[in-house]
Coordinates of C-alpha atoms in Angstrom, one line a residue:
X10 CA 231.3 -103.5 15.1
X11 CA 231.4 -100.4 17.7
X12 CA 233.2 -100.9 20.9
X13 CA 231.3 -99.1 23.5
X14 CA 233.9 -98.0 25.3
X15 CA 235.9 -95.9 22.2
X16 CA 235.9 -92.5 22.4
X17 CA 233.7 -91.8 19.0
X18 CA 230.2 -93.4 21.1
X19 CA 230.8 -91.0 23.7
X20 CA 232.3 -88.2 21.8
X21 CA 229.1 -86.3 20.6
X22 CA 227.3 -87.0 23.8
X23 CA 230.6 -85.7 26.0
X24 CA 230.0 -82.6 23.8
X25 CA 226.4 -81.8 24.2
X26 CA 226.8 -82.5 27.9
X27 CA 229.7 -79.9 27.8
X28 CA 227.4 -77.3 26.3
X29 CA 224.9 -77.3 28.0
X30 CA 226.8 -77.5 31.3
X31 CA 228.3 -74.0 30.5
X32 CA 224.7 -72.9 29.9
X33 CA 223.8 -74.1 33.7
X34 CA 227.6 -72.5 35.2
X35 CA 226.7 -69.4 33.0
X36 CA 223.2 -69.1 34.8
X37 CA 224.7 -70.0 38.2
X38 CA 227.2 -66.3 37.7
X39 CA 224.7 -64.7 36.4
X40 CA 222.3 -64.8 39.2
X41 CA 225.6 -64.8 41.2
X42 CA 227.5 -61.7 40.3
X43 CA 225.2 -58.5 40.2
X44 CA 227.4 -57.4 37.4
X45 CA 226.5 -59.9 35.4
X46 CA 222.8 -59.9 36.5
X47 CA 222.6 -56.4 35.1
X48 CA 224.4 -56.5 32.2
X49 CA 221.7 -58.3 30.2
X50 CA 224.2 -60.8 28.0
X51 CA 222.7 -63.5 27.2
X52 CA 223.0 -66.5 29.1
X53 CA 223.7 -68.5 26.0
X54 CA 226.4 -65.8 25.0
X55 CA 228.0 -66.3 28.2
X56 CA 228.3 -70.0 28.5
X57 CA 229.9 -69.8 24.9
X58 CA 232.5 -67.2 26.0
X59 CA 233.3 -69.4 28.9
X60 CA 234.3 -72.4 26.7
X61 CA 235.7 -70.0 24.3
X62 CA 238.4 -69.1 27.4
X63 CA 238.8 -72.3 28.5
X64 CA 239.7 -73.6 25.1
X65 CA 242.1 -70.7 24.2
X66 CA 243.5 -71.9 27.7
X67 CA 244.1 -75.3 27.0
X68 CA 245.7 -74.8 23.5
X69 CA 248.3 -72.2 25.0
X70 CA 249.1 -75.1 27.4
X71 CA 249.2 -77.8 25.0
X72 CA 249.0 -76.6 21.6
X73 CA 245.9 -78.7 21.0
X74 CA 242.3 -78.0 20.1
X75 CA 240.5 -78.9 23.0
X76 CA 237.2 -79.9 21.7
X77 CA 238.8 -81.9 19.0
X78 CA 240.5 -84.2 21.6
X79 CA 239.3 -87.8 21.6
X80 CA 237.0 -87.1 24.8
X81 CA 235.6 -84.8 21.9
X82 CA 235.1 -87.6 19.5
X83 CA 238.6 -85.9 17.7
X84 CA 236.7 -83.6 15.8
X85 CA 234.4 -81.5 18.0
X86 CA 234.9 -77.9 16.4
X87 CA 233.5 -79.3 13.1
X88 CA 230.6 -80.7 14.8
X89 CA 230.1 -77.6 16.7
X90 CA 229.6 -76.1 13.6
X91 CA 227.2 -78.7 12.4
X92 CA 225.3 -78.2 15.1
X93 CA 224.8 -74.3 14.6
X94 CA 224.0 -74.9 11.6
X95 CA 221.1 -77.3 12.3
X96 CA 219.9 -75.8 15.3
X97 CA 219.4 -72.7 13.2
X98 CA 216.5 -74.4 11.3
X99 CA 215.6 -76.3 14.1
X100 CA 214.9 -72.6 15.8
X101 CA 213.3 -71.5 13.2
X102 CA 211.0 -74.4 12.2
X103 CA 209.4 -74.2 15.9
X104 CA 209.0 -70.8 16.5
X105 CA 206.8 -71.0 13.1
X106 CA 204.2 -72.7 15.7
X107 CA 204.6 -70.7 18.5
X108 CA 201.6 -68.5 17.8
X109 CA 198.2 -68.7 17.1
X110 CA 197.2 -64.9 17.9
X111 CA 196.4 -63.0 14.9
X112 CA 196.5 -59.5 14.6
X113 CA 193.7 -57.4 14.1
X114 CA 193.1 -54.1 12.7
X115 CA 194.1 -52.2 9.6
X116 CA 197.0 -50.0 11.9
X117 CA 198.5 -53.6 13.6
X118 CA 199.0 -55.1 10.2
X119 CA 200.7 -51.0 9.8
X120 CA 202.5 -51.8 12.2
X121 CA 203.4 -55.4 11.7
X122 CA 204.8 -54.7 8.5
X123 CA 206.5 -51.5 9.4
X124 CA 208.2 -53.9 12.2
X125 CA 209.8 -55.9 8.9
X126 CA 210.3 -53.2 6.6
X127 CA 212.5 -51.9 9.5
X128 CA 214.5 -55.2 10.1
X129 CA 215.4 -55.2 6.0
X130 CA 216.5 -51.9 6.4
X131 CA 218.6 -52.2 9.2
X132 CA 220.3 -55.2 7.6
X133 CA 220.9 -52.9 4.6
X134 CA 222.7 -50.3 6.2
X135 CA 224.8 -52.9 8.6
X136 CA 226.1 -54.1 5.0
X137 CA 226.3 -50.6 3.1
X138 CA 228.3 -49.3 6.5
X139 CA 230.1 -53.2 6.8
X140 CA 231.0 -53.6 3.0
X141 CA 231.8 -50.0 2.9
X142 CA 234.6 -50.2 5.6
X143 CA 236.2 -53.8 4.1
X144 CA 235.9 -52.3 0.6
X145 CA 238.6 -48.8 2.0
X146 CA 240.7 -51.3 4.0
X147 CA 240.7 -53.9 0.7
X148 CA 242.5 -50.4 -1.2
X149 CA 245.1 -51.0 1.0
X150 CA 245.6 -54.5 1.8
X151 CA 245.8 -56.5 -1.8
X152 CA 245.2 -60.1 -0.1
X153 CA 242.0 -59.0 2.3
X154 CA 238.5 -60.0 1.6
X155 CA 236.9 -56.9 0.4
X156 CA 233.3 -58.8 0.8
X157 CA 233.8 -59.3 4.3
X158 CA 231.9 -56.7 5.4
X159 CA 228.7 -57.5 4.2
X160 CA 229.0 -60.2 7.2
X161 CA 228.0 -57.3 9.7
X162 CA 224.2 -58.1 8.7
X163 CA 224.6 -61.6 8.9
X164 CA 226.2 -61.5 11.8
X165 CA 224.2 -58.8 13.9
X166 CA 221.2 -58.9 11.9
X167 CA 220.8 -62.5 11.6
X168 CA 222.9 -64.0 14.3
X169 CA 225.4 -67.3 14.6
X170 CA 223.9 -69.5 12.1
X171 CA 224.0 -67.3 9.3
X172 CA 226.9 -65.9 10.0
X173 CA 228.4 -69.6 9.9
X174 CA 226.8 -70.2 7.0
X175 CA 228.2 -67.0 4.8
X176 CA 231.4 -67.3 6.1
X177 CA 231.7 -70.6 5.3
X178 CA 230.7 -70.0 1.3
X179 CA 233.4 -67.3 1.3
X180 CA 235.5 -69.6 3.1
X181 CA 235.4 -73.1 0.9
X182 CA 234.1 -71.4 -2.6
X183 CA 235.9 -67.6 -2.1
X184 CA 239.4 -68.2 0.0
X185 CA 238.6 -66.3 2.4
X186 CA 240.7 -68.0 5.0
X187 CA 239.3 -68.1 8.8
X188 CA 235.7 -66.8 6.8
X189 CA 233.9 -69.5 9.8
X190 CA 235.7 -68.2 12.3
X191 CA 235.2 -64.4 11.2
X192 CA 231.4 -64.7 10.6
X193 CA 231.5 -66.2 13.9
X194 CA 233.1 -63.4 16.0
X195 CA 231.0 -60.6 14.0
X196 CA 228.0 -62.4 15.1
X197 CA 229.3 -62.8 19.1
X198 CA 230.2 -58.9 18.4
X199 CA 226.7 -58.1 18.0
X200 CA 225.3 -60.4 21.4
X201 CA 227.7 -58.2 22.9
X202 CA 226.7 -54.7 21.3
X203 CA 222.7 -55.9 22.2
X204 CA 224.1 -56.1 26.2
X205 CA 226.3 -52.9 25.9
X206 CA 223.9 -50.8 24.1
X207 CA 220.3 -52.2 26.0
X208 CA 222.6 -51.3 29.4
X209 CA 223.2 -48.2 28.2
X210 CA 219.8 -47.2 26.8
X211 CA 218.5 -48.4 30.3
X212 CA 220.4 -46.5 32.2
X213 CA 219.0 -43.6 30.2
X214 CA 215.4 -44.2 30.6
X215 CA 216.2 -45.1 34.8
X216 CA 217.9 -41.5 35.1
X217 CA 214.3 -40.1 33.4
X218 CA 212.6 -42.2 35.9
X219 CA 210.7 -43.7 32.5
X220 CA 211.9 -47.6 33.7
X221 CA 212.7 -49.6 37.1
X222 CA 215.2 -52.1 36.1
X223 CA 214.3 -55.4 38.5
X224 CA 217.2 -57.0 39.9
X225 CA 215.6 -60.6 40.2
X226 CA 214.2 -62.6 37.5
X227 CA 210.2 -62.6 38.2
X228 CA 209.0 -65.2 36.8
X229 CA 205.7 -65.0 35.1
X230 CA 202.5 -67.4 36.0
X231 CA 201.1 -68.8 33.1
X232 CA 197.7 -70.1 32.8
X233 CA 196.9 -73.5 31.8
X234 CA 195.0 -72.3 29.0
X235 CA 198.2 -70.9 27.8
X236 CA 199.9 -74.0 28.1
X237 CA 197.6 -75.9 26.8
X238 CA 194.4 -75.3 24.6
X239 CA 191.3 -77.6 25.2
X240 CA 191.4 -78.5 21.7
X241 CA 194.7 -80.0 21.7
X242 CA 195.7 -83.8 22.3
X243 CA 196.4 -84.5 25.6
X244 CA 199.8 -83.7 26.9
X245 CA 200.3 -87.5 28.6
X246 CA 198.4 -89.6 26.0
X247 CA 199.3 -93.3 24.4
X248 CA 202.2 -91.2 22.8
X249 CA 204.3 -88.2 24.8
X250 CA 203.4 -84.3 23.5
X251 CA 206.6 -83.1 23.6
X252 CA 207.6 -87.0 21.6
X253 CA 205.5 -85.5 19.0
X254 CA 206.5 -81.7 18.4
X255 CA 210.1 -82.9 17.8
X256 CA 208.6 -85.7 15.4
X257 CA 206.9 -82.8 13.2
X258 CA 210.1 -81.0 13.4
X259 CA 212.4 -83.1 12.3
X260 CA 209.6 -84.0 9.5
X261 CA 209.3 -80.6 8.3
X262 CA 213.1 -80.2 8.5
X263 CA 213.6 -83.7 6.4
X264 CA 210.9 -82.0 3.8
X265 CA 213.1 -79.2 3.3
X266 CA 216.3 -81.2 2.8
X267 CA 214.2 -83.0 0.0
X268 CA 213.0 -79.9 -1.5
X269 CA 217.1 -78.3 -1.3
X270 CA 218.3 -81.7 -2.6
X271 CA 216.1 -81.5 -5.4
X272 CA 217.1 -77.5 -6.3
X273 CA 220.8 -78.2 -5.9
X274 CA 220.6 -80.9 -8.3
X275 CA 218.4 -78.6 -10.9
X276 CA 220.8 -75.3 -10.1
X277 CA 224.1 -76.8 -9.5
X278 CA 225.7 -73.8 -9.6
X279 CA 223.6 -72.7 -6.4
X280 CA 224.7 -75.3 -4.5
X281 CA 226.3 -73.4 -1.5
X282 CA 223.7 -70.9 -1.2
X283 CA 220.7 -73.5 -1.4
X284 CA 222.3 -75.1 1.7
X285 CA 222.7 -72.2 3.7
X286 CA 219.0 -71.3 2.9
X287 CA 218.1 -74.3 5.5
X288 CA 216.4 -72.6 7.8
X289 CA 214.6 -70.4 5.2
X290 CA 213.2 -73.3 3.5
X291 CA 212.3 -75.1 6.6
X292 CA 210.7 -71.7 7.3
X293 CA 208.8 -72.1 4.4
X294 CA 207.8 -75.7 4.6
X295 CA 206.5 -75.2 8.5
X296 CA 204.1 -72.8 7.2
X297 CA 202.6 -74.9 4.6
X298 CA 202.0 -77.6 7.4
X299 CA 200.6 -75.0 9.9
X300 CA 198.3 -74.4 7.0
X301 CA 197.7 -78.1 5.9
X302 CA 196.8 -78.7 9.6
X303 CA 194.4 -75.6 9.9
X304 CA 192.6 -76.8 6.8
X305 CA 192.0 -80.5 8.2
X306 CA 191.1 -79.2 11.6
X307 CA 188.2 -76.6 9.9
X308 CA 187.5 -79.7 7.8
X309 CA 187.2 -82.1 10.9
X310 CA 189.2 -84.6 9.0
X311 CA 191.4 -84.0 12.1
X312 CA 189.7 -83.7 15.3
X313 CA 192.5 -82.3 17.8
X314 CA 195.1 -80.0 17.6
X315 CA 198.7 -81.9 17.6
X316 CA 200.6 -78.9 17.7
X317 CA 201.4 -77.2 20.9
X318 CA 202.6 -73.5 20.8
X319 CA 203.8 -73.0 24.1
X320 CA 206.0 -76.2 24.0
X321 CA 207.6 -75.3 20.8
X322 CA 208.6 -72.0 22.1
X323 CA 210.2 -73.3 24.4
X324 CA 211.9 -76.1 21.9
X325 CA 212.8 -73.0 19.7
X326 CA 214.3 -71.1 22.8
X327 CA 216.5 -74.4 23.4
X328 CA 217.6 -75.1 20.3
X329 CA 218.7 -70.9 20.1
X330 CA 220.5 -71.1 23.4
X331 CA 222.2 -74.3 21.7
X332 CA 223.2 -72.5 18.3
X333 CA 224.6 -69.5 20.0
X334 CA 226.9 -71.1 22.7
X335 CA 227.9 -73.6 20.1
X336 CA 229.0 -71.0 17.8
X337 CA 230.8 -68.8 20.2
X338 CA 232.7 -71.9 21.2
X339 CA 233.3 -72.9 18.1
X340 CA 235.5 -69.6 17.6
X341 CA 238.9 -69.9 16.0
X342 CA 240.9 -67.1 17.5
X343 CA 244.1 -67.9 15.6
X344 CA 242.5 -68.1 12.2
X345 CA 241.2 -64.4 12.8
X346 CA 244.2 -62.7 14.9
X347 CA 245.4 -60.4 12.0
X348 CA 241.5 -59.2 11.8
X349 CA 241.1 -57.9 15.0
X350 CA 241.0 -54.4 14.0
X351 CA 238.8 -55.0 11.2
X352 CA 236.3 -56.8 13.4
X353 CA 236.6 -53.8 16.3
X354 CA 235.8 -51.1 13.6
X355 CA 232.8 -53.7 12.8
X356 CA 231.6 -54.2 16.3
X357 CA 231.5 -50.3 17.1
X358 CA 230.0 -49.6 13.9
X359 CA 227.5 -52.0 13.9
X360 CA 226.0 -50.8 17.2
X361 CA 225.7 -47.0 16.8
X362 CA 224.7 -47.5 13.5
X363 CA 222.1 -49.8 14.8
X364 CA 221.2 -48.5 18.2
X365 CA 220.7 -44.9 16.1
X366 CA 218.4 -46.2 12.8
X367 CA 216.5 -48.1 15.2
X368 CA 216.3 -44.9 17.9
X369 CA 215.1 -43.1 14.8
X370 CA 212.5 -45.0 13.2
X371 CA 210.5 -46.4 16.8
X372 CA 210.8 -42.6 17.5
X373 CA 208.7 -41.7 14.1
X374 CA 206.6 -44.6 13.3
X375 CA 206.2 -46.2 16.9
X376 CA 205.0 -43.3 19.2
X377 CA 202.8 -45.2 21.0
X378 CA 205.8 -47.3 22.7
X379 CA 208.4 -46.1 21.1
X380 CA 211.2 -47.2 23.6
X381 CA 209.6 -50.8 24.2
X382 CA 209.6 -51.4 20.0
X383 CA 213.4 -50.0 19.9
X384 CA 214.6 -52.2 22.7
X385 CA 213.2 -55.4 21.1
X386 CA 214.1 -54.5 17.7
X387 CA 217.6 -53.7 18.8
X388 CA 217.9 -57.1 20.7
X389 CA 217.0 -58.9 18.1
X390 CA 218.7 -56.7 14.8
X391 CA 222.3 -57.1 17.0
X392 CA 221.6 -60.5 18.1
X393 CA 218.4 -62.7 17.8
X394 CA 214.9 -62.9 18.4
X395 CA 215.2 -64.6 21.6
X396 CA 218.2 -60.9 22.7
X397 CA 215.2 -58.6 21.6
X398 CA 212.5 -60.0 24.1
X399 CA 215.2 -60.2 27.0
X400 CA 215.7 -56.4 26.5
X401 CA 211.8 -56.0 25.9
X402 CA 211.0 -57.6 28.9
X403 CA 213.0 -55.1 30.9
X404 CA 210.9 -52.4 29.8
X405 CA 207.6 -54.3 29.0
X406 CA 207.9 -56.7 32.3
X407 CA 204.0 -58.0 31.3
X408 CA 204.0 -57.4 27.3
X409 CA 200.9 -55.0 27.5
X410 CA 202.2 -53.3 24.5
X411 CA 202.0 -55.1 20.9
X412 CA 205.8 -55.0 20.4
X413 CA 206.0 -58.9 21.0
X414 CA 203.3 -60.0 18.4
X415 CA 205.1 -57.6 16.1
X416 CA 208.6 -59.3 16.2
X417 CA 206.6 -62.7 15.5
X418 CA 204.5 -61.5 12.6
X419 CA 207.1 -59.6 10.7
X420 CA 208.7 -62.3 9.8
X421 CA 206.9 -62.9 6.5
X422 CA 207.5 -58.9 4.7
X423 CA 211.3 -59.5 6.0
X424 CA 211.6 -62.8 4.7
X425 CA 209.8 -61.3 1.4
X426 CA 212.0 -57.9 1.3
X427 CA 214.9 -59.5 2.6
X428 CA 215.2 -62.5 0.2
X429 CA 217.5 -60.7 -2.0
X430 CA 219.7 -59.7 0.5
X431 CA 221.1 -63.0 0.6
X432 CA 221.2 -63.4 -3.2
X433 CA 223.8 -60.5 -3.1
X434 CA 225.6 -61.8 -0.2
X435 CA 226.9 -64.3 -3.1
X436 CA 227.6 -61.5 -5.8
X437 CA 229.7 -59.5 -3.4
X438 CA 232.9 -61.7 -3.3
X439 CA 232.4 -61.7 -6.9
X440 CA 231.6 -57.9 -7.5
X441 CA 232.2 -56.1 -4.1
X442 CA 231.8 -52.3 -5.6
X443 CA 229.1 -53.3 -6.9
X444 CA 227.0 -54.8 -4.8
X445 CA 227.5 -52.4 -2.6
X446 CA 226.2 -49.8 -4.7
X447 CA 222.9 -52.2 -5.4
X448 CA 223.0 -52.2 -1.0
X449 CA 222.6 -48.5 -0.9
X450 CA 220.2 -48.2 -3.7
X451 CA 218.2 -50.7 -1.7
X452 CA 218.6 -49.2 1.3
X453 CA 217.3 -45.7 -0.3
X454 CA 214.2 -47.3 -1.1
X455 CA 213.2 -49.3 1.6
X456 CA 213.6 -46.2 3.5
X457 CA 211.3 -44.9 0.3
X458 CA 208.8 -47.9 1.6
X459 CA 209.0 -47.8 5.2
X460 CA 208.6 -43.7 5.8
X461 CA 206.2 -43.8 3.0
X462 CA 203.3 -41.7 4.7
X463 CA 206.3 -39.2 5.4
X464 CA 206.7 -38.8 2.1
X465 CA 203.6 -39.3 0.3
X466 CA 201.7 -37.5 2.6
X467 CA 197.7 -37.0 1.2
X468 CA 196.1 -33.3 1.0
X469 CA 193.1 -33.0 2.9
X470 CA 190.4 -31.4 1.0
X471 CA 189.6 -27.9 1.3
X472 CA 185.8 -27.3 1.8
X473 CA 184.3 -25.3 -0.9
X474 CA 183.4 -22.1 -0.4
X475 CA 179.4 -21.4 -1.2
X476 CA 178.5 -18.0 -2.3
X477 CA 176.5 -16.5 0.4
X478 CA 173.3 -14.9 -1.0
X479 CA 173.3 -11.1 -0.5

């Protein structure tokens, strides 16, 4: 039997109360210190460099973990990393509802899938430039991890969880020792690059007069429409709204731990990669419910609609900010110390590579708000979805350009173009040249793809000339 009073009741409680404490202290600087106000980090980044500081604190003191003290439940940094790692999905899975705007018009759908070509792209050249610098520094150092580069996309491109999950193959099935930890840092690298570089790119656009940055956070009136539809159940019924949007979460999310059960036990050998597709499949099996629910609602088998976009937003939102200060905390400095050059040359790279491809492309496919679609597609390619609307917001206060349908609906061509990007991430501890040679070849052609009316421009016709009768 459990005594109440041990340590290992309260431990995982004392640890989610600790998180999301530094998410309240770092909102309370934030809207403290002008500094910070401006900067544009995320809040979530913050509160998980706070604990990060505090932790590195109390081990120099003691020479103990902190979070894997008993208060912790003795082994919080492992459930730290647990939690990531679900909240990923968890993020994932509820943004899948969060719209039910569809775009309309033969140069939005363009546009939409311009929007994803773009994001495969980018993560393409983060891991030609990332792979490309571990692969020179491997010719030198016999015992580094020449695939560790190819965590820049991961990392940047996809954010904490993935970059927990990669790491963690190369760690337990590659040796790559500290691979958690250095997945980790690329991926609190990039939250920083999305604050350095959108501050940067700001101060630009203010000095051209093109953007007023607000110092206070305006908050947005919502209508109740946009809270909730008259079609939906109500949100105090027999049973609690909010009671039921987790319960179809965590359904979907049980579905897809069937379905990767069930492949790891047909393709053994992709065991590691199967489990750090979670969020992916979960992906996957939310849409096929948003669809199952559509058809019974046109059918009238069901007569309300259970789902609530606006509420799982805001879910998604929470279970981000949850991932990402998790993550940050989660941090092993000294598993990573002798990488700390590695990582810089990383971090820089990452962002002017980034900051410039995406410059580039809004410039010449995006025109008609070309600065709103960079700064959301650089917020989210250096950090996450939730980093590219923060930035966006800056320049697109009321969202009166597409840009934010755009991030939600490109979702499918990068899942589709980006699929293999993951299936190399496990061939390049194996075969690093290589794969990085398949990277660039990739890259070339979904360049080929994405500037495709650049290239394959059509020739108007030329009237034909009548003979004039003389």
């Amino acid at each position: 039997m459990e005594n109440f009073w041990d340590f290992k009741v309260w431990g995982f409680v004392n640890l989610i109360a600790v998180l999301l404490l530094s998410l309240l202290l770092a909102n309370l600087l934030k809207k403290s210190i002008k500094p910070l106000r401006m900067s544009l980090i995320p809040t979530s980044v913050l509160g998980g460099v706070i604990l990060l500081i505090l932790s590195i604190v109390y081990q120099s003191v003691t020479g103990k973990l902190l979070f894997d003290t008993a208060f912790f439940g003795g082994n919080g940094m492992a459930t730290m990393e647990i939690i990531t790692y679900h909240c990923l999905a968890f993020g994932f899975i509820a943004t899948t509802f969060r719209s039910k705007r569809r775009h309309k018009g033969m140069r939005r759908t363009v546009e939409v899938f311009n929007t994803g070509v773009t994001t495969v792209a980018t993560y393409l050249l983060q891991g030609v430039l990332g792979m490309g610098i571990t692969l020179i520094i491997a010719l030198f150092a016999d015992d580094f991890f020449a695939a560790a580069g190819i965590l820049l996309p991961f990392g940047f491109g996809q954010g904490t969880g993935q970059a927990l999950n990669y790491g963690g193959i190369y760690e337990n099935d590659f040796g790559f020792v500290g691979g958690r930890s250095f997945g980790l840092t690329v991926a609190a690298l990039g939250f920083l690059s999305a604050a350095l570089g959108g501050v940067i790119h700001l101060n630009i656009l203010k000095k051209k007069d093109k953007v007023t940055v607000a110092e206070d956070e305006d908050a947005a009136s919502m209508s109740a429409e946009e809270i909730q539809s008259p079609d939906e159940i109500p949100m105090n019924g027999s049973i609690d709204k909010m009671t039921i949007q987790i319960a179809i979460i965590l359904a979907i999310y049980m579905l897809a731990y069937g379905a990767i059960y069930l492949l790891a036990r047909l393709l053994p050998g992709f065991k590691s990669v199967l489990y750090g597709f979670n969020f992916l499949i979960g992906v996957l099996m939310a849409t096929a419910v948003k669809w199952a629910l559509d058809m019974l609602r046109r059918a009238k088998i069901v007569k309300k609609d259970y789902v609530n976009p606006f509420l799982m937003n805001r879910m998604g939102g929470f279970f981000f900010d949850l991932m990402i200060v998790a993550g940050i905390a989660a941090i092993r400095l000294d598993y990573i110390k002798q990488y700390w050059l590695v990582l810089l040359i990383l971090g820089i790279v990452g962002l002017v590579s980034t900051y410039w491809y995406n410059s580039f492309v809004a410039k010449k496919l995006f025109p008609r708000y070309r600065e709103q679609q960079f700064m959301a597609m650089y917020g989210m390619l250096t950090g996450t979805a939730s980093t590219g609307m923060i930035l966006l917001r800056e320049v697109d206060p009321e969202f009166k350009t597409p840009v934010a349908d755009n991030l939600v609906y490109q979702n499918l061509p990068a899942i589709v173009f980006g699929f293999p990007l993951m299936l190399l991430a496990t061939l390049a501890p194996v075969k690093p040249k290589t794969t990085w040679v398949i990277l660039l070849l990739f890259f070339v052609v979904m360049n080929v793809i994405l500037f495709r009316s650049k290239f394959f421009r059509r020739r108007r016709r030329r009237p034909v000339n009548q003979k004039k009768d003389v």
